[in-house]
Amino acid sequence: MSLTDREANPQNEPPSRADSMTLAIAEPVQRMTNHDPPEDEIHEKISTKDFGIIPIPKRLQHDPKNPHQWTLLLNIVFGLSSTFIVSNLYYCQPLLIQLAESFEVSHDEVSRIPTLVQTGYAVGLLFISPLGDLVPRRSLILLLTAGAASLSIGLPLTQSVTTFEVLEFLVGIFTVVPQILMPLAADLAPPHRRASALSIVLAGLLLGILIARVLAGIVAQFVSWRVVYWIAVGVQWLVLIMMWATIPDYPRRNKDLTYPQVFVTMGKFLITEPVLVQAVLINIASMGTFTNFWVTLTFLLGGPPYNFSTLGIGLFGLIGIAGVCCAPFTGRLVDTLHPYFSVLISTILLLIVWAIETGAGGITVAAVVITCFGIDVFRQMQQVSLTNWVFGLETDARARLNAILLISLFIGQVMGTSVGSLVFVNHGWRPAAGLGLGWEGFCLLVLLARGPNAGRYTWIGWEGGWRRLRRPSNTTGPEDLEQASNGIGKENPVEVDEKKETVVDSHQVDSKGPEKQEYSRG
């Protein structure tokens, strides 16, 4: 019995048991396909003010019957916001010598500043970014941005290194806005453009890391370091105004969720979701290789046989920027593939890049250039693919899932910085490159432990084989793709008949024959 069959039933006869079960499956999928909101969301009161005080522009107010459209302009706003907010974490790095002279302290003392701001960021990732599943995200984003901008005012004013360190720690906590924008972009973007949207936000974040160092170094070269932070304050307030005028209001996803339950469910995901554990392990090892390369690059290029100047070494960052600019193209590619295969392709390409670096990184600069470009492009593709894949597990838990992924990235950064530097200093460039190759090989082994069509709760296995290299055009996202591949809900699998573009319940078999009850996708 199709969904439209109810309209053609003038006698209003009660449906059979098979029809009832079919409709129970059909209605949520049809609603998800047509992007219709849940009934409780339709009756939810439309918010007209942020924090009950600041008016929300009428065109940005949430209307369940007329949802906001994801546009290129909105995607650019998300990317630019990520760029100039995450820069807070990196302005200090090229300024450490000037900070020591200005505060009249030792270099060892100011070396704590980058650690403190990164520690604050880690605290924000763990305790604030999961709030995206608990509270309205527009208000949360504006509040955090205003907090970071306000705290930053104290940085160029203070004459105390202790006050400066405390403020940097607090600014780090509030600088998690890009990690709240990421799940929001996934919710707002249509499924066939989700990876593209995520790739642009991630590219903005990576550009922020590079731009902050370049901007701070150039400005401090000609004027005081304090001017750098005044610029940062002004840019953040401009970003705040831009976000207020462009980011649509979006209701909270979980009305009955409490703050303690946020962490309970995060722990539950880590022990019950094999895909998430795969992504975490790959993130840790692959981010370790990424950080290992960029941290040891200075040692490699500054010593024989290259002996490059500081300026020459710095210019290699431009190659990284070129790699980041490929984000829209890699995002489009990821949108066309099953997430598993886009992760597989990017991992194999990273292995090839690391093989080139291991073989010739200390012999010819061409190998270093290839690695600089390749590691940025393919690591970004791998990260977007993993994020897109994991976001399909639970649409109402994307902020919590994203927080888990970010914590794994943080662990990978620490591992790559400490272990990579130690190996390079004690054993040279080739063992350090071999370490990156080995870590990337570990990523491949973790990925191959489960096939692309394994059941959602299957930890190791290859049921379903290699089918579905490309994302089916009639699915709405990774969650539907998993259902179509019999990966989610193995107890009641839903299959996709691609020829008829219908979804069938494989448990509904008529007693008179093997025909399956079908319903239209609408």
Coordinates of C-alpha atoms in Angstrom, one line a residue:
M1 CA 0.0 0.0 0.0
S2 CA 1.6 3.3 -1.1
L3 CA 1.4 6.5 0.9
T4 CA -1.0 8.0 -1.7
D5 CA -3.2 4.9 -1.4
R6 CA -4.7 6.4 1.8
E7 CA -6.2 9.2 -0.3
A8 CA -7.8 6.7 -2.7
N9 CA -9.5 4.8 0.2
P10 CA -12.9 6.4 0.4
Q11 CA -14.3 3.9 2.9
N12 CA -11.4 4.6 5.3
E13 CA -11.0 0.9 5.9
P14 CA -8.4 0.0 8.5
P15 CA -5.1 -1.0 6.9
S16 CA -3.8 -4.5 7.2
R17 CA -0.9 -5.3 9.5
A18 CA 1.6 -5.4 6.6
D19 CA 0.3 -2.1 5.3
S20 CA 0.6 -0.5 8.8
M21 CA 4.2 -1.6 9.2
T22 CA 5.0 -0.4 5.7
L23 CA 3.5 3.0 6.4
A24 CA 5.4 3.2 9.7
I25 CA 8.6 2.9 7.8
A26 CA 7.5 5.0 4.8
E27 CA 6.3 8.2 6.6
P28 CA 9.6 9.1 8.3
V29 CA 11.6 8.4 5.2
Q30 CA 9.3 10.4 3.0
R31 CA 9.3 13.3 5.4
M32 CA 13.1 13.1 5.5
T33 CA 13.3 13.0 1.7
N34 CA 11.0 16.0 1.4
H35 CA 12.8 17.8 4.2
D36 CA 9.5 18.2 6.1
P37 CA 10.0 19.1 9.8
P38 CA 8.7 16.9 12.6
E39 CA 5.3 17.8 14.0
D40 CA 6.6 19.1 17.3
E41 CA 8.8 21.5 15.4
I42 CA 5.9 22.8 13.4
H43 CA 4.0 23.8 16.6
E44 CA 7.1 25.3 18.2
K45 CA 6.9 29.0 18.9
I46 CA 9.0 31.0 16.4
S47 CA 11.8 32.9 18.2
T48 CA 12.0 36.6 17.2
K49 CA 14.9 37.7 19.5
D50 CA 18.3 36.4 20.4
F51 CA 18.7 36.1 24.1
G52 CA 15.2 37.6 24.4
I53 CA 16.6 41.1 23.7
I54 CA 18.3 41.4 20.3
P55 CA 15.9 41.2 17.3
I56 CA 16.5 38.4 14.8
P57 CA 16.0 39.7 11.2
K58 CA 12.6 38.5 10.0
R59 CA 14.1 36.7 7.0
L60 CA 16.3 34.7 9.4
Q61 CA 13.7 33.6 11.8
H62 CA 12.9 29.9 11.8
D63 CA 9.8 28.9 9.9
P64 CA 9.2 25.1 9.9
K65 CA 6.9 25.5 6.9
N66 CA 9.5 27.5 4.9
P67 CA 13.0 26.3 5.9
H68 CA 16.0 28.3 5.0
Q69 CA 17.9 27.5 1.9
W70 CA 21.6 26.8 1.9
T71 CA 23.3 29.3 -0.4
L72 CA 26.8 30.0 -1.6
L73 CA 26.8 33.3 0.3
L74 CA 25.9 31.5 3.6
N75 CA 28.7 28.9 3.0
I76 CA 31.2 31.7 2.4
V77 CA 30.1 33.4 5.6
F78 CA 30.6 30.2 7.5
G79 CA 34.1 29.8 6.0
L80 CA 35.2 33.4 6.7
S81 CA 33.8 33.3 10.2
S82 CA 35.9 30.1 10.8
T83 CA 39.0 31.8 9.4
F84 CA 39.0 34.9 11.6
I85 CA 37.8 33.3 14.8
V86 CA 40.2 30.4 14.8
S87 CA 43.0 32.9 14.2
N88 CA 42.8 33.7 17.9
L89 CA 44.7 30.6 18.6
Y90 CA 47.7 31.4 16.4
Y91 CA 48.4 35.2 16.6
C92 CA 50.7 34.7 19.5
Q93 CA 53.1 32.2 17.8
P94 CA 55.2 34.6 15.8
L95 CA 55.1 37.2 18.6
L96 CA 56.7 35.3 21.4
I97 CA 60.1 37.2 21.2
Q98 CA 58.3 40.6 21.2
L99 CA 56.0 39.5 24.1
A100 CA 59.1 38.5 26.2
E101 CA 60.7 41.9 25.6
S102 CA 57.5 43.8 26.2
F103 CA 56.7 42.0 29.5
E104 CA 60.4 41.8 30.5
V105 CA 60.2 38.0 31.1
S106 CA 62.2 35.1 29.8
H107 CA 61.5 33.2 26.6
D108 CA 60.7 30.1 28.6
E109 CA 57.9 32.0 30.4
V110 CA 56.2 33.3 27.2
S111 CA 56.5 29.9 25.7
R112 CA 53.6 28.9 27.9
I113 CA 51.2 31.2 26.1
P114 CA 50.6 29.0 23.0
T115 CA 50.1 26.0 25.3
L116 CA 47.6 27.9 27.4
V117 CA 45.5 29.1 24.5
Q118 CA 45.5 25.6 23.0
T119 CA 44.5 24.1 26.4
G120 CA 41.6 26.6 26.6
Y121 CA 40.6 25.5 23.1
A122 CA 40.6 21.8 24.2
V123 CA 38.4 22.7 27.2
G124 CA 36.0 24.5 24.9
L125 CA 35.9 21.5 22.5
L126 CA 35.0 19.1 25.3
F127 CA 32.6 21.2 27.4
I128 CA 31.1 23.8 25.0
S129 CA 31.0 22.5 21.4
P130 CA 28.6 19.6 22.4
L131 CA 26.1 22.3 23.5
G132 CA 25.1 22.6 19.8
D133 CA 22.9 19.6 20.4
L134 CA 21.3 21.2 23.5
V135 CA 20.6 24.9 22.8
P136 CA 19.8 27.0 19.7
R137 CA 23.0 27.3 17.8
R138 CA 22.6 30.8 16.4
S139 CA 22.4 32.3 19.9
L140 CA 25.3 30.1 21.1
I141 CA 27.5 31.2 18.1
L142 CA 26.8 34.8 18.7
L143 CA 27.4 34.6 22.4
L144 CA 30.7 32.8 22.0
T145 CA 31.9 35.2 19.4
A146 CA 31.0 38.2 21.5
G147 CA 32.8 36.6 24.5
A148 CA 36.0 36.0 22.5
A149 CA 35.9 39.5 21.0
S150 CA 35.3 41.1 24.4
L151 CA 38.1 39.1 26.1
S152 CA 40.5 40.0 23.3
I153 CA 40.2 43.7 24.2
G154 CA 42.2 43.0 27.3
L155 CA 45.2 41.5 25.4
P156 CA 46.6 44.7 23.9
L157 CA 45.8 46.7 27.1
T158 CA 47.4 44.5 29.8
Q159 CA 50.9 45.2 31.1
S160 CA 51.1 41.9 33.0
V161 CA 52.2 38.6 31.4
T162 CA 50.1 36.7 33.9
T163 CA 46.9 38.6 32.9
F164 CA 47.8 38.0 29.3
E165 CA 48.1 34.3 29.8
V166 CA 44.8 34.1 31.7
L167 CA 43.0 36.0 28.9
E168 CA 44.6 33.8 26.2
F169 CA 43.3 30.7 28.0
L170 CA 39.8 32.2 28.2
V171 CA 39.9 33.3 24.6
G172 CA 40.8 29.8 23.6
I173 CA 37.7 28.4 25.4
F174 CA 35.5 30.8 23.4
T175 CA 37.2 30.1 20.1
V176 CA 35.2 26.9 19.4
V177 CA 32.7 28.7 17.2
P178 CA 34.0 27.0 14.0
Q179 CA 33.3 23.7 15.5
I180 CA 29.6 24.7 16.1
L181 CA 29.3 26.0 12.6
M182 CA 30.4 22.7 11.2
P183 CA 27.4 20.6 12.4
L184 CA 25.1 23.5 11.6
A185 CA 26.4 23.6 8.0
A186 CA 25.7 19.8 7.8
D187 CA 22.1 20.4 9.0
L188 CA 21.4 23.4 6.7
A189 CA 23.1 22.1 3.5
P190 CA 21.1 19.7 1.3
P191 CA 22.4 16.1 1.4
H192 CA 24.0 16.2 -2.1
R193 CA 26.0 19.3 -1.1
R194 CA 26.9 18.4 2.5
A195 CA 30.5 17.5 1.9
S196 CA 31.1 20.6 -0.2
A197 CA 29.7 22.7 2.6
L198 CA 31.8 21.0 5.2
S199 CA 34.9 21.3 3.0
I200 CA 34.6 25.1 2.7
V201 CA 34.1 25.5 6.4
L202 CA 37.2 23.3 7.1
A203 CA 39.2 25.2 4.5
G204 CA 38.3 28.5 6.2
L205 CA 39.6 27.0 9.5
L206 CA 42.9 25.9 7.9
L207 CA 43.3 29.3 6.2
G208 CA 42.8 31.0 9.6
I209 CA 45.8 29.0 10.9
L210 CA 48.0 30.2 8.1
I211 CA 46.7 33.8 7.8
A212 CA 47.0 34.4 11.6
R213 CA 50.7 33.6 11.6
V214 CA 51.4 35.6 8.4
L215 CA 49.4 38.7 9.5
A216 CA 50.9 38.7 13.0
G217 CA 54.4 38.4 11.7
I218 CA 54.1 41.2 9.1
V219 CA 52.2 43.7 11.4
A220 CA 54.6 43.1 14.3
Q221 CA 57.6 43.6 12.0
F222 CA 56.6 47.3 11.5
V223 CA 54.5 48.2 14.5
S224 CA 53.9 46.9 18.0
W225 CA 52.5 43.5 18.7
R226 CA 49.6 45.2 20.5
V227 CA 48.3 46.4 17.1
V228 CA 47.9 42.8 16.0
Y229 CA 45.4 42.2 18.8
W230 CA 43.6 45.5 18.1
I231 CA 43.1 44.2 14.6
A232 CA 41.9 40.9 15.9
V233 CA 39.4 42.7 18.1
G234 CA 38.0 44.7 15.2
V235 CA 37.8 41.7 12.9
Q236 CA 35.9 39.6 15.5
W237 CA 33.3 42.3 16.0
L238 CA 32.9 42.7 12.2
V239 CA 32.5 38.9 12.0
L240 CA 29.9 39.0 14.8
I241 CA 27.8 41.6 12.9
M242 CA 28.1 39.6 9.7
M243 CA 26.9 36.4 11.4
W244 CA 24.0 38.2 13.1
A245 CA 22.9 39.5 9.7
T246 CA 23.3 36.2 7.8
I247 CA 23.1 33.0 10.0
P248 CA 19.5 31.7 10.1
D249 CA 17.9 30.7 13.4
Y250 CA 17.6 27.0 13.9
P251 CA 15.8 25.2 16.7
R252 CA 17.5 23.0 19.2
R253 CA 17.6 19.4 18.1
N254 CA 17.1 17.7 21.5
K255 CA 14.5 19.2 23.8
D256 CA 14.7 16.5 26.5
L257 CA 18.5 16.3 26.6
T258 CA 20.3 17.5 29.7
Y259 CA 23.9 18.7 30.0
P260 CA 25.1 15.6 31.9
Q261 CA 23.4 13.3 29.3
V262 CA 25.5 15.0 26.6
F263 CA 28.7 13.4 28.1
V264 CA 27.0 10.1 28.8
T265 CA 25.8 9.8 25.2
M266 CA 29.3 10.8 23.9
G267 CA 30.8 7.9 26.0
K268 CA 28.0 5.6 24.7
F269 CA 28.8 6.5 21.1
L270 CA 32.5 5.6 21.6
I271 CA 31.7 2.1 22.7
T272 CA 28.7 1.3 20.5
E273 CA 29.5 2.9 17.1
P274 CA 32.2 1.1 15.0
V275 CA 32.2 3.8 12.3
L276 CA 32.9 6.5 14.9
V277 CA 35.7 4.4 16.4
Q278 CA 37.2 3.9 13.0
A279 CA 37.0 7.6 12.3
V280 CA 38.6 8.4 15.7
L281 CA 41.6 6.0 15.1
I282 CA 42.1 7.3 11.6
N283 CA 41.9 10.9 12.8
I284 CA 44.5 10.4 15.5
A285 CA 47.0 8.7 13.2
S286 CA 46.5 10.8 10.1
M287 CA 46.5 14.1 12.1
G288 CA 49.7 12.9 13.7
T289 CA 51.3 12.5 10.2
F290 CA 50.1 16.0 9.2
T291 CA 51.5 17.7 12.3
N292 CA 54.6 15.6 12.1
F293 CA 55.3 16.9 8.6
W294 CA 54.7 20.6 9.2
V295 CA 56.6 20.6 12.6
T296 CA 59.7 18.9 11.2
L297 CA 59.6 20.8 7.8
T298 CA 61.6 23.7 9.4
F299 CA 64.3 21.3 10.5
L300 CA 64.4 19.6 7.1
L301 CA 64.6 22.8 5.0
G302 CA 66.9 24.7 7.4
G303 CA 69.6 22.1 7.3
P304 CA 71.7 20.4 4.6
P305 CA 71.3 19.9 1.7
Y306 CA 68.8 22.8 1.4
N307 CA 69.9 25.4 4.0
F308 CA 66.9 27.7 3.3
S309 CA 66.5 31.0 5.0
T310 CA 63.5 31.7 7.3
L311 CA 61.8 33.5 4.5
G312 CA 62.3 30.6 2.1
I313 CA 60.9 28.2 4.6
G314 CA 57.9 30.5 5.2
L315 CA 57.1 30.6 1.5
F316 CA 56.3 26.8 1.7
G317 CA 53.2 27.9 3.6
L318 CA 51.9 29.3 0.3
I319 CA 51.9 25.8 -1.1
G320 CA 49.7 24.8 1.8
I321 CA 47.3 27.6 1.1
A322 CA 47.1 26.4 -2.6
G323 CA 46.2 23.0 -1.2
V324 CA 43.5 24.5 1.0
C325 CA 42.0 26.3 -2.0
C326 CA 41.2 23.0 -3.6
A327 CA 38.5 22.4 -0.9
P328 CA 35.5 23.1 -3.2
F329 CA 36.7 20.5 -5.7
T330 CA 37.5 17.8 -3.2
G331 CA 34.1 18.5 -1.5
R332 CA 32.3 18.0 -4.8
L333 CA 34.1 14.7 -5.3
V334 CA 33.2 13.5 -1.8
D335 CA 29.6 14.3 -2.4
T336 CA 29.4 11.9 -5.3
L337 CA 31.0 8.9 -3.4
H338 CA 30.1 6.6 -0.6
P339 CA 31.9 8.1 2.4
Y340 CA 33.9 4.9 2.9
F341 CA 35.4 5.1 -0.6
S342 CA 36.3 8.8 -0.4
V343 CA 38.2 8.0 2.8
L344 CA 39.8 5.0 1.1
I345 CA 40.9 7.1 -1.9
S346 CA 42.3 9.9 0.2
T347 CA 44.2 7.5 2.5
I348 CA 45.8 5.7 -0.4
L349 CA 46.8 9.0 -2.0
L350 CA 48.3 10.1 1.4
L351 CA 50.3 6.8 1.5
I352 CA 51.7 7.6 -2.0
V353 CA 52.6 11.1 -0.9
W354 CA 54.4 9.8 2.2
A355 CA 56.2 7.2 0.2
I356 CA 57.6 10.0 -2.0
E357 CA 58.6 12.0 1.1
T358 CA 60.3 8.9 2.7
G359 CA 62.2 8.1 -0.5
A360 CA 63.3 11.6 -1.6
G361 CA 62.3 14.2 1.0
G362 CA 65.9 14.9 1.9
I363 CA 67.3 14.6 -1.6
T364 CA 65.3 16.8 -3.9
V365 CA 63.1 19.8 -3.0
A366 CA 60.5 18.6 -5.6
A367 CA 59.6 15.8 -3.2
V368 CA 59.0 18.3 -0.4
V369 CA 56.8 20.5 -2.7
I370 CA 54.7 17.5 -3.7
T371 CA 54.3 16.5 -0.1
C372 CA 53.3 20.0 1.0
F373 CA 50.6 20.2 -1.6
G374 CA 49.4 16.6 -1.4
I375 CA 49.3 16.3 2.3
D376 CA 47.0 19.4 2.5
V377 CA 44.7 18.4 -0.3
F378 CA 44.3 14.7 0.6
R379 CA 44.3 15.1 4.4
Q380 CA 41.5 17.7 4.0
M381 CA 39.6 15.3 1.7
Q382 CA 40.0 12.5 4.3
Q383 CA 38.8 14.7 7.1
V384 CA 35.7 15.9 5.2
S385 CA 34.9 12.3 4.3
L386 CA 35.2 11.1 7.8
T387 CA 33.1 13.9 9.2
N388 CA 30.4 13.5 6.6
W389 CA 30.3 9.7 7.3
V390 CA 30.1 10.1 11.1
F391 CA 27.4 12.8 10.8
G392 CA 25.2 10.3 9.2
L393 CA 25.0 8.1 12.3
E394 CA 22.7 10.3 14.4
T395 CA 21.4 13.5 12.9
D396 CA 20.3 14.8 16.3
A397 CA 23.8 14.2 17.8
R398 CA 26.1 15.9 15.3
A399 CA 27.5 18.4 17.7
R400 CA 28.5 15.6 20.1
L401 CA 29.9 13.4 17.3
N402 CA 31.8 16.4 16.0
A403 CA 33.2 17.0 19.5
I404 CA 34.5 13.5 19.7
L405 CA 36.2 13.8 16.3
L406 CA 37.8 17.1 17.3
I407 CA 39.2 15.6 20.5
S408 CA 40.8 12.9 18.4
L409 CA 42.3 15.5 16.1
F410 CA 43.7 17.3 19.2
I411 CA 45.3 14.0 20.4
G412 CA 46.8 13.5 16.9
Q413 CA 48.3 17.0 17.0
V414 CA 50.0 16.4 20.3
M415 CA 51.2 12.9 19.1
G416 CA 52.6 14.3 15.9
T417 CA 54.3 17.3 17.4
S418 CA 56.0 15.4 20.3
V419 CA 56.9 12.0 18.6
G420 CA 57.7 13.5 15.2
S421 CA 60.1 16.1 16.5
L422 CA 61.8 13.5 18.7
V423 CA 62.3 11.1 15.9
F424 CA 63.6 13.8 13.5
V425 CA 66.1 15.2 16.0
N426 CA 67.4 11.8 17.1
H427 CA 67.3 9.9 13.9
G428 CA 67.0 12.2 10.9
W429 CA 64.5 13.1 8.1
R430 CA 64.0 9.6 6.7
P431 CA 62.9 7.8 9.9
A432 CA 60.6 10.8 10.6
A433 CA 59.1 10.4 7.2
G434 CA 58.9 6.7 7.6
L435 CA 57.0 7.3 10.8
G436 CA 54.4 9.3 8.9
L437 CA 54.2 6.5 6.3
G438 CA 53.7 3.9 9.0
W439 CA 50.9 5.9 10.7
E440 CA 49.1 6.4 7.4
G441 CA 49.4 2.6 6.8
F442 CA 47.8 2.1 10.1
C443 CA 44.9 4.3 8.9
L444 CA 44.4 2.0 5.9
L445 CA 44.4 -1.2 8.1
V446 CA 41.8 0.4 10.4
L447 CA 39.6 1.3 7.4
L448 CA 39.9 -2.2 5.8
A449 CA 38.9 -3.9 9.0
R450 CA 35.2 -3.1 8.1
G451 CA 33.7 -3.1 4.6
P452 CA 31.6 -0.2 3.3
N453 CA 28.4 -2.2 3.6
A454 CA 29.0 -3.8 7.0
G455 CA 26.2 -3.5 9.5
R456 CA 26.1 -0.5 11.7
Y457 CA 27.1 -2.4 14.8
T458 CA 29.5 -4.8 13.1
W459 CA 33.0 -4.1 14.3
I460 CA 34.9 -6.3 11.9
G461 CA 33.5 -7.7 8.7
W462 CA 32.9 -7.4 5.0
E463 CA 29.3 -8.3 4.5
G464 CA 27.9 -6.8 1.3
G465 CA 31.3 -6.7 -0.4
W466 CA 32.4 -3.7 -2.4
R467 CA 29.0 -2.7 -3.9
R468 CA 27.9 0.9 -3.9
L469 CA 31.1 2.8 -5.0
R470 CA 28.9 5.9 -5.6
R471 CA 26.3 7.5 -3.4
P472 CA 22.8 6.6 -4.7
S473 CA 21.1 9.6 -6.2
N474 CA 17.8 8.9 -4.4
T475 CA 19.2 9.0 -0.9
T476 CA 19.1 12.0 1.4
G477 CA 22.4 11.5 3.2
P478 CA 24.8 9.1 4.9
E479 CA 22.1 7.9 7.2
D480 CA 19.9 6.9 4.3
L481 CA 22.9 5.5 2.5
E482 CA 23.5 3.2 5.4
Q483 CA 19.9 2.1 5.4
A484 CA 20.1 1.5 1.7
S485 CA 23.2 -0.6 2.2
N486 CA 21.5 -2.6 5.0
G487 CA 24.0 -1.0 7.4
I488 CA 21.7 0.7 9.8
G489 CA 18.8 -1.1 11.5
K490 CA 20.0 -4.6 10.7
E491 CA 17.1 -5.9 12.8
N492 CA 14.6 -4.4 10.3
P493 CA 16.6 -3.6 7.2
V494 CA 15.4 -1.3 4.5
E495 CA 16.4 -1.9 1.0
V496 CA 16.5 0.4 -2.0
D497 CA 15.2 -0.8 -5.3
E498 CA 17.3 1.5 -7.6
K499 CA 15.4 0.6 -10.8
K500 CA 12.0 1.6 -9.4
E501 CA 13.4 4.2 -7.0
T502 CA 11.3 2.8 -4.2
V503 CA 12.2 1.6 -0.7
V504 CA 11.0 -1.8 0.4
D505 CA 10.7 -3.4 3.7
S506 CA 12.4 -6.8 3.4
H507 CA 10.4 -8.2 6.4
Q508 CA 7.1 -7.5 4.8
V509 CA 6.6 -10.6 2.6
D510 CA 3.1 -11.5 1.5
S511 CA 2.0 -15.0 2.6
K512 CA 0.9 -15.8 -0.9
G513 CA 4.3 -15.1 -2.5
P514 CA 7.7 -13.4 -2.2
E515 CA 6.5 -10.0 -3.3
K516 CA 7.6 -7.1 -1.1
Q517 CA 5.4 -4.4 0.1
E518 CA 6.5 -1.1 -1.5
Y519 CA 5.9 2.5 -0.9
S520 CA 6.7 5.5 -3.0
R521 CA 9.5 7.9 -2.1
G522 CA 7.2 10.7 -2.9

